[in-house]
Short mmCIF file of C-alpha atoms and ligand atoms in Angstrom, two decimals:
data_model
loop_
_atom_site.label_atom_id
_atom_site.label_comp_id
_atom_site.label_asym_id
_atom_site.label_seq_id
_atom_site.Cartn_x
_atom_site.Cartn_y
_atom_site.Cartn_z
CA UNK A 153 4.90 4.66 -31.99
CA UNK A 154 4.45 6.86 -34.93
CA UNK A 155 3.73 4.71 -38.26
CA UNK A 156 6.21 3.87 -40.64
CA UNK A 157 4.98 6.02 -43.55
CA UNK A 158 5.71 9.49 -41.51
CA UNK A 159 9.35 8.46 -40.71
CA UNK A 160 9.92 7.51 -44.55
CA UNK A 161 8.71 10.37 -46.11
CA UNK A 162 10.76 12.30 -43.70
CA UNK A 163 13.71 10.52 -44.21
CA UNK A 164 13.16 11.62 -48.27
CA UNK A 165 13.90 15.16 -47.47
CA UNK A 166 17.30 16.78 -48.11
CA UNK A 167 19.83 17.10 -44.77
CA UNK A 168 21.20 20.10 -45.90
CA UNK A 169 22.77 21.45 -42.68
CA UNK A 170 23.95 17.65 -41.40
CA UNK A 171 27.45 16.90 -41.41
CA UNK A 172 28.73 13.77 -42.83
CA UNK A 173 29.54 11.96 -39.00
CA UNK A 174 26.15 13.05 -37.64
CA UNK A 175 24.48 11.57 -40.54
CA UNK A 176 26.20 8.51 -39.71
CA UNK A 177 24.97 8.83 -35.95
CA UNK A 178 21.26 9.60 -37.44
CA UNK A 179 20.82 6.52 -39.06
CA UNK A 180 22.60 4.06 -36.32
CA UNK A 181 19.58 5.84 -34.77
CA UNK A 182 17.01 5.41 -37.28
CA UNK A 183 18.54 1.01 -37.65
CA UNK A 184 18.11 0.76 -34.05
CA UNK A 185 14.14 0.72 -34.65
CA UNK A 186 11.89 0.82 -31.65
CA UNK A 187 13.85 2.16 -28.78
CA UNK A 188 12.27 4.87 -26.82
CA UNK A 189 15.41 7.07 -27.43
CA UNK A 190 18.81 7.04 -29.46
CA UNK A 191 21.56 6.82 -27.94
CA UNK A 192 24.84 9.55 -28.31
CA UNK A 193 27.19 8.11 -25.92
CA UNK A 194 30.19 8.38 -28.37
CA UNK A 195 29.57 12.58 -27.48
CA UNK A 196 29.46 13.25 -23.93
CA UNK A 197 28.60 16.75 -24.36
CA UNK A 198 27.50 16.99 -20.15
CA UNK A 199 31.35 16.56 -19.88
CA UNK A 200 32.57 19.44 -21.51
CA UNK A 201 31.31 22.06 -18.53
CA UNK A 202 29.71 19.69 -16.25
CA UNK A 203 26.21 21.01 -17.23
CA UNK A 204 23.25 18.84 -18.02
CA UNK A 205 21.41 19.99 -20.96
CA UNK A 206 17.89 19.23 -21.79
CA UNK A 207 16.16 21.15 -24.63
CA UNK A 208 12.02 20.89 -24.82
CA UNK A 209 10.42 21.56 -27.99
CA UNK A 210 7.29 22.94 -26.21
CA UNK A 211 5.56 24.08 -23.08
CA UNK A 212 4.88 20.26 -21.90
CA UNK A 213 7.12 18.90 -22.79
CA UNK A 214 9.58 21.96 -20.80
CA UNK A 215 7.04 21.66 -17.86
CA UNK A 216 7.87 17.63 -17.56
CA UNK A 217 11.41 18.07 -18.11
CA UNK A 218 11.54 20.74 -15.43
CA UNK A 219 10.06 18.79 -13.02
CA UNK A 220 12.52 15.84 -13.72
CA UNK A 221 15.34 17.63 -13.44
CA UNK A 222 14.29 18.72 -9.89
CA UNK A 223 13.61 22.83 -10.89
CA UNK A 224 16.48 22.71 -13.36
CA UNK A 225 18.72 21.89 -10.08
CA UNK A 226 20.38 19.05 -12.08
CA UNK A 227 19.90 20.07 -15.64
CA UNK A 228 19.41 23.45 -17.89
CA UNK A 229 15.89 23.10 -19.45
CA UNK A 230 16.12 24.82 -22.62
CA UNK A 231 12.73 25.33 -24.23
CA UNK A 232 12.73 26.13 -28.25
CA UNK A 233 9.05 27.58 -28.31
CA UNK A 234 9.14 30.94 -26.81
CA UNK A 235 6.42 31.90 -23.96
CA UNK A 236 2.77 33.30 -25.99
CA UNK A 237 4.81 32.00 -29.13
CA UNK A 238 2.09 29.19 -31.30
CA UNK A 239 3.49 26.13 -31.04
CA UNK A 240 2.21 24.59 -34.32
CA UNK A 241 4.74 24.71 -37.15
CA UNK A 242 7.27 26.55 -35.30
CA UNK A 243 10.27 27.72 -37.31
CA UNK A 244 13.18 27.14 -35.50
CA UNK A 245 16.28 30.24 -34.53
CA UNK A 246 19.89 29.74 -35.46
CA UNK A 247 20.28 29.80 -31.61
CA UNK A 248 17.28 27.31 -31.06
CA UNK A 249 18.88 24.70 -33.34
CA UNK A 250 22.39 25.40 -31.16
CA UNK A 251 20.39 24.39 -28.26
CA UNK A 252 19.04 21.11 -29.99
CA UNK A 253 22.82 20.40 -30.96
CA UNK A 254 24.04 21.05 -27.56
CA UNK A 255 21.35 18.79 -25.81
CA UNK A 256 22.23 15.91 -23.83
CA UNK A 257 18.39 14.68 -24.28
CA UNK A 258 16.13 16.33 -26.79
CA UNK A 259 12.32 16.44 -26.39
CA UNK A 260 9.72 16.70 -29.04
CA UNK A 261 7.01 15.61 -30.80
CA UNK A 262 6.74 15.28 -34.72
CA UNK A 263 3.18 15.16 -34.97
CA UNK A 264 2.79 18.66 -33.99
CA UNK A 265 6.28 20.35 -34.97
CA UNK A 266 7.78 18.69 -38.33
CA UNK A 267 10.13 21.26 -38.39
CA UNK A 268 11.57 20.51 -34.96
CA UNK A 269 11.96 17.12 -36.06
CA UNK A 270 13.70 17.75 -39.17
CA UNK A 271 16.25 20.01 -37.10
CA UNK A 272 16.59 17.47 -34.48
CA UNK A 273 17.06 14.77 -37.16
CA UNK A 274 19.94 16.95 -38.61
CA UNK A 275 21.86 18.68 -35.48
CA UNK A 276 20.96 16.42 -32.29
CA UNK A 277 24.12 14.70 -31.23
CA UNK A 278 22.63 13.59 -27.93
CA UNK A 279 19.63 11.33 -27.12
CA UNK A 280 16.35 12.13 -28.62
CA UNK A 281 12.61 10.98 -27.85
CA UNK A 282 10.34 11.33 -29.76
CA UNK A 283 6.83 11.96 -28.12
CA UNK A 284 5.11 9.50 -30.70
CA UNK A 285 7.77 6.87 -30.01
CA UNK A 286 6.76 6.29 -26.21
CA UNK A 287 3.21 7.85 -26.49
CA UNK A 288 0.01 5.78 -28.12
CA UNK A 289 -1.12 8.90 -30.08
CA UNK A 290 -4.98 9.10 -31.37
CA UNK A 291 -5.85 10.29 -34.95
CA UNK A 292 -8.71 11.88 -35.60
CA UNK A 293 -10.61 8.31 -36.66
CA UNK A 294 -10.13 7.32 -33.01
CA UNK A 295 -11.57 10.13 -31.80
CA UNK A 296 -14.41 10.23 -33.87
CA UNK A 297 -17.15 12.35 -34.53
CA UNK A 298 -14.91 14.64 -36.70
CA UNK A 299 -16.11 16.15 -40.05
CA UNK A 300 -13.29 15.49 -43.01
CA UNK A 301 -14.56 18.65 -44.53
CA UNK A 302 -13.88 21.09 -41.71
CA UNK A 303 -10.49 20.11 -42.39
CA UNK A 304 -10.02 20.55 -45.80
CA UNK A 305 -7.27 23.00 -47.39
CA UNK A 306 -5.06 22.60 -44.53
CA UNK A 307 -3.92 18.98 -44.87
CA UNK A 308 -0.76 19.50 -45.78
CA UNK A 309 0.44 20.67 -42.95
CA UNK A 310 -0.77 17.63 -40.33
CA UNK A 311 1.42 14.49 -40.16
CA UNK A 312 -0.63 11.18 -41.07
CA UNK A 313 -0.60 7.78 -40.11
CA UNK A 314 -0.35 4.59 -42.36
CA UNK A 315 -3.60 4.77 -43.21
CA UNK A 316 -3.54 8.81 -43.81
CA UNK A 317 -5.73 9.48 -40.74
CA UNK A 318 -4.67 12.65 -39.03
CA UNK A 319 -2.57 12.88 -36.29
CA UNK A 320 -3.98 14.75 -33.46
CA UNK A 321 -0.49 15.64 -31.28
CA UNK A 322 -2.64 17.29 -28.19
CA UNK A 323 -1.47 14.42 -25.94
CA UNK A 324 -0.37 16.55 -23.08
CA UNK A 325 -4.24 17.20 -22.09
CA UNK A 326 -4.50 13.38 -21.21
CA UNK A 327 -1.91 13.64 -17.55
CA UNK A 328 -1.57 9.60 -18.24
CA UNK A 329 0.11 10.10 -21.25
CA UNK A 330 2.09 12.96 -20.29
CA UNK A 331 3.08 10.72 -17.49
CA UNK A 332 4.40 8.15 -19.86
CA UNK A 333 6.32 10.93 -21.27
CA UNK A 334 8.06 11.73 -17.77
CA UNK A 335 9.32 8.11 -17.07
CA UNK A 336 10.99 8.27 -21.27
CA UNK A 337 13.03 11.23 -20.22
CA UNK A 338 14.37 10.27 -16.53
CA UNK A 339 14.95 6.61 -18.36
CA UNK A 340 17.09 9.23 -20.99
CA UNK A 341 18.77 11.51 -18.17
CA UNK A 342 19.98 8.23 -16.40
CA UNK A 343 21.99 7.34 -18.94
CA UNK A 344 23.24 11.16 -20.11
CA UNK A 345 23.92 11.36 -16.18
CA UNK A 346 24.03 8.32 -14.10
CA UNK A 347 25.64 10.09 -10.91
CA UNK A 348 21.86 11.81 -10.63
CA UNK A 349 19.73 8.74 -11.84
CA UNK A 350 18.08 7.97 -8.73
CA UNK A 351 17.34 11.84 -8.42
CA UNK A 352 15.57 11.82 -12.19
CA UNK A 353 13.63 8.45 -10.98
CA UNK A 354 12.46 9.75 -7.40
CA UNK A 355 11.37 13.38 -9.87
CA UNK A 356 9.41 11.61 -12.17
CA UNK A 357 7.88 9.49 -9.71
CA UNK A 358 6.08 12.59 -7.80
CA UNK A 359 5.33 13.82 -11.24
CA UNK A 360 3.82 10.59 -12.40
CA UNK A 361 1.90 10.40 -8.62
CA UNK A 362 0.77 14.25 -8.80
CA UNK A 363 -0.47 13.22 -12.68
CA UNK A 364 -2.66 10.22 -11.76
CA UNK A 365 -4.13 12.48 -8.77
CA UNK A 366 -4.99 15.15 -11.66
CA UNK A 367 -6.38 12.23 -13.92
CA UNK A 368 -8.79 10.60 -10.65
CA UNK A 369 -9.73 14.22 -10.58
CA UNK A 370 -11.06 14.97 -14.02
CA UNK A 371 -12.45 11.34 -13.83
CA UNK A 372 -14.41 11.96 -10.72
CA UNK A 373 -15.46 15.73 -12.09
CA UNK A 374 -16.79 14.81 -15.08
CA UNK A 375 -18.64 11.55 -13.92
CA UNK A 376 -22.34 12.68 -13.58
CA UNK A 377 -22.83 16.11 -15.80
CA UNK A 378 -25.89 17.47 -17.53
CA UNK A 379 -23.48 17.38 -20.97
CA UNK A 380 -21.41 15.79 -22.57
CA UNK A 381 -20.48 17.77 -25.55
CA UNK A 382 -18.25 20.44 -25.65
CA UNK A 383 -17.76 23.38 -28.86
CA UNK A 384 -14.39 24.28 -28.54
CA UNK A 385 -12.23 27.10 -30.98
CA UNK A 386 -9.33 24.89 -32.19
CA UNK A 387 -9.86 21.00 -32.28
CA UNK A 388 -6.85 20.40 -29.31
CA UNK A 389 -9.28 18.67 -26.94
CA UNK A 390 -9.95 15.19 -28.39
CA UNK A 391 -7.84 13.37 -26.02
CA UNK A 392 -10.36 14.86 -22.86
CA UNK A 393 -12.88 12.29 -25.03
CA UNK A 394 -11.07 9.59 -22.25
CA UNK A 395 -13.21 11.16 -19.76
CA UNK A 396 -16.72 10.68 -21.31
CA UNK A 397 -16.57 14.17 -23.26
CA UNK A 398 -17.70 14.71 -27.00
CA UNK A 399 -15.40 17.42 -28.11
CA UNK A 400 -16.90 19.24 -31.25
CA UNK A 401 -14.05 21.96 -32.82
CA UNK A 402 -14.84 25.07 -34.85
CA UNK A 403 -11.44 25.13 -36.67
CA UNK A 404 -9.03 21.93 -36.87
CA UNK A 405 -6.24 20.73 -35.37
CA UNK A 406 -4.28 23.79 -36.32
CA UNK A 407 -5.93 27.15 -34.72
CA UNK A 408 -5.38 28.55 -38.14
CA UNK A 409 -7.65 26.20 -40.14
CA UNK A 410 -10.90 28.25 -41.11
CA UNK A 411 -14.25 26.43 -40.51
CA UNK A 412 -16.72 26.52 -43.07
CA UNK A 413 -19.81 27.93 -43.28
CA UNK A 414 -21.82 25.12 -43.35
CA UNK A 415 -19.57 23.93 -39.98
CA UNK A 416 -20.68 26.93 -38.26
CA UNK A 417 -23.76 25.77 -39.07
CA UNK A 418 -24.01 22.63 -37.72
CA UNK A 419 -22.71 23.79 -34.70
CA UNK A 420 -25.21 26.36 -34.13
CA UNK A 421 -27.76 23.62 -35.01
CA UNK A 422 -25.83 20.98 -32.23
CA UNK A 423 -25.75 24.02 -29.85
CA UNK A 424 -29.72 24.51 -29.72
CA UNK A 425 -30.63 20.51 -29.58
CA UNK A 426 -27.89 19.38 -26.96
CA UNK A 427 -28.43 22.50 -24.72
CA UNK A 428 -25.16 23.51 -25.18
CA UNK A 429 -24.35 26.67 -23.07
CA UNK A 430 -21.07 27.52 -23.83
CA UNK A 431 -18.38 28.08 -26.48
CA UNK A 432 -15.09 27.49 -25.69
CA UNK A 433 -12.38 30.08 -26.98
CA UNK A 434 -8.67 29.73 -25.92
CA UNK A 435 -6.02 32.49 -25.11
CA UNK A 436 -3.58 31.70 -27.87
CA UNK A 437 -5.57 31.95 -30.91
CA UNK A 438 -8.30 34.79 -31.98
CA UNK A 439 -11.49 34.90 -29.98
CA UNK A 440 -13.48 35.92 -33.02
CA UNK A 441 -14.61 32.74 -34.64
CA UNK A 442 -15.81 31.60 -30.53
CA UNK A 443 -17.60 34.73 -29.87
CA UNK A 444 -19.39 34.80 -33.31
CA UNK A 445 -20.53 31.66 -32.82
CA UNK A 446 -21.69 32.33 -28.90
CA UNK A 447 -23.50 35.59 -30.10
CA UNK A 448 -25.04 33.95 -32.87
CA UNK A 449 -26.78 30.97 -30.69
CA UNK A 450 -27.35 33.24 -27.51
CA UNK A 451 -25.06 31.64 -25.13
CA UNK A 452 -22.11 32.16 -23.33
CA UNK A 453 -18.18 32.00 -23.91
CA UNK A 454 -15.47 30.76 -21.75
CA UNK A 455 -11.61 30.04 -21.56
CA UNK A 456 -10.55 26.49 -22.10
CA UNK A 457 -6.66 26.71 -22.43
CA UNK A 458 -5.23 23.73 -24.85
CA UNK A 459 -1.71 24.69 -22.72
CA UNK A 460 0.42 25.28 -25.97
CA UNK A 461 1.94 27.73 -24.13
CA UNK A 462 2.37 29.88 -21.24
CA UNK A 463 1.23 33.52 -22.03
CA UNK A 464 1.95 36.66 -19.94
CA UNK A 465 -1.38 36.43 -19.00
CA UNK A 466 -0.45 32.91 -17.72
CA UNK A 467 3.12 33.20 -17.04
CA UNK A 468 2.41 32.77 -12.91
CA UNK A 469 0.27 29.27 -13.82
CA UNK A 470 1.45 25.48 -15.11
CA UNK A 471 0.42 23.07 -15.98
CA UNK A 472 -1.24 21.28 -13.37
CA UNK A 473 -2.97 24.69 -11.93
CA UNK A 474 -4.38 25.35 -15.63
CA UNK A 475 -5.83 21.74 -16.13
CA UNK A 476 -7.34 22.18 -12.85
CA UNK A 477 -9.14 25.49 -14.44
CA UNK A 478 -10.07 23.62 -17.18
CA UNK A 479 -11.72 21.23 -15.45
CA UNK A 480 -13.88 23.92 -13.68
CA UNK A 481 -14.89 25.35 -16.45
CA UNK A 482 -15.95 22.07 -18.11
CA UNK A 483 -18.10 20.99 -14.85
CA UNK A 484 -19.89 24.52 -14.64
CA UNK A 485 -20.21 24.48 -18.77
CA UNK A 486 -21.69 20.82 -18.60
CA UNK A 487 -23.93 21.31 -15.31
CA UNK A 488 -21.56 18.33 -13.25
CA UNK A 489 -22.29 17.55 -9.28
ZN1 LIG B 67 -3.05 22.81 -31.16
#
């Protein structure tokens, strides 16, 4: 459930684009409180051609709703962050906010995309969830062990809680949340389509089954390990702190966030006393700031992907196969049995 204080200060912004009638259907939506998804049944847009439509706001959220929809076999999955495309702050096309309009079920995630949101607020006539309505999301107090200063200058650009503790949206690297996520949209397509619902339910089930396998496995991986702490490029990794990990970042939440000097520092300084043998870069974002800091402490560097995207380096993986790299590279980084 994402706090009150985000959803008021977004409701202060102007709808420029809205229409009078969808504004009306926006904030039936908005009264209706706590429910996992609106509801557009008064716009049956599936009826029009007999297509489903489904658009994803990112690469999880597109590899969920692909797996619900059986391959795409009972829906088009249309996903409005292009492959090797960042993620964070995305900008939206004129044909991306078509696809949000023409959606039966819209899936995103305010925390890391307030620009999606604000589109899907103004041109989403179908249902819409809301990753922070279904999922518990962490901030960065939860997580703890952060450094407020490492994240200074780029604060206006992360979406707060209540209490104006950052919002980290990685949620997709915990599988039990992304599970949650799965059940919210078959729940969703069941109603868009209720000729397929038992098709959606039986989908997310074997998602949901081959999730909790993936969770038992980084569980049982990263029981007994040398380490604990990990130095990773951009802070995406807090949510692997659920399996025992201290997850130190060089740059914040946003890949684009500069460390500090004195951050580099301390990390160089945590690297030596720990034992700490590798850095952790990622394929989206530079290498530099990784490698400088590997070079400068004499140890190695390795790819830990915070699956923003698929890459054409990546385009033959998913999700579960690159989770299942991760997790190799976090045993042989942390010396696990
Ligand atoms: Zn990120």
């Amino acid at each position: 459930m994402l706090p009150r204080s985000v959803r008021s200060s977004r409701a202060r912004r102007p709808v420029a684009l809205a229409a009078a009638g969808l504004l009306a259907v926006a904030a039936t939506g908005a009264l209706s409180g706590c429910s996992a998804f609106s509801d557009g049944a008064d716009s049956p847009r599936s009826a029009q051609d007999g297509t489903v439509r489904v658009a994803t706001a990112f690469y999880a959220l597109e590899f969920v709703a692909d797996r619900v929809t059986g391959g795409g076999a009972l829906a088009q999955v249309d996903d409005l962050t292009q492959p090797g495309q960042e993620p964070h702050d995305l900008e939206l096309t004129v044909a991306e906010t078509e696809q949000i309009a023409d959606a039966d079920v819209v899936l995103y995630e305010t925390a890391l995309q307030p620009t999606v949101a604000d589109a899907v607020e103004q041109n989403a006539t179908g249902a819409t969830i809301d990753v922070g309505d279904v999922v518990d999301l962490l901030t960065l107090d939860d997580e703890g062990g952060h450094d407020e200063e490492s994240l200074d200058g780029e604060a206006e650009q992360h979406v707060t809680d209540a209490e104006g503790n950052e919002i980290d949206p990685h949620f997709w690297l915990d599988p039990t949340r992304l599970a949650q996520v799965a059940d919210a949209l078959a729940d969703a397509l069941a109603e868009a389509d209720p000729d397929h619902a038992e098709e959606y339910a039986a989908n997310a089930a074997d998602l949901v089954s081959d999730l909790a396998d993936l969770d038992a496995a980084y569980t049982q991986g990263l029981a007994q390990c040398a380490r604990s702490t990990i130095v990773v490029s951009h802070d995406a990794f807090g949510y692997l702190e659920r399996y025992g990990l201290t997850v130190e970042g060089i740059a914040g939440l946003s890949p684009d966030a500069e460390p500090t000097p004195a951050d580099l520092a301390r990390l160089h300084a945590l690297i030596e006393s720990d034992g700490i043998t590798t850095v952790f870069g990622e394929r989206l974002a530079p290498a530099s700031l990784s490698r400088t800091l590997a070079d400068d402490a004499g140890v190695t560097t390795a790819v830990l992907d915070p699956i923003e995207g698929l890459t054409d380096e990546t385009a033959d993986e998913d999700y579960l196969s690159l989770m299942q790299e991760n997790l190799a590279a976090l045993e042989k980084a942390d010396g696990c049995r």
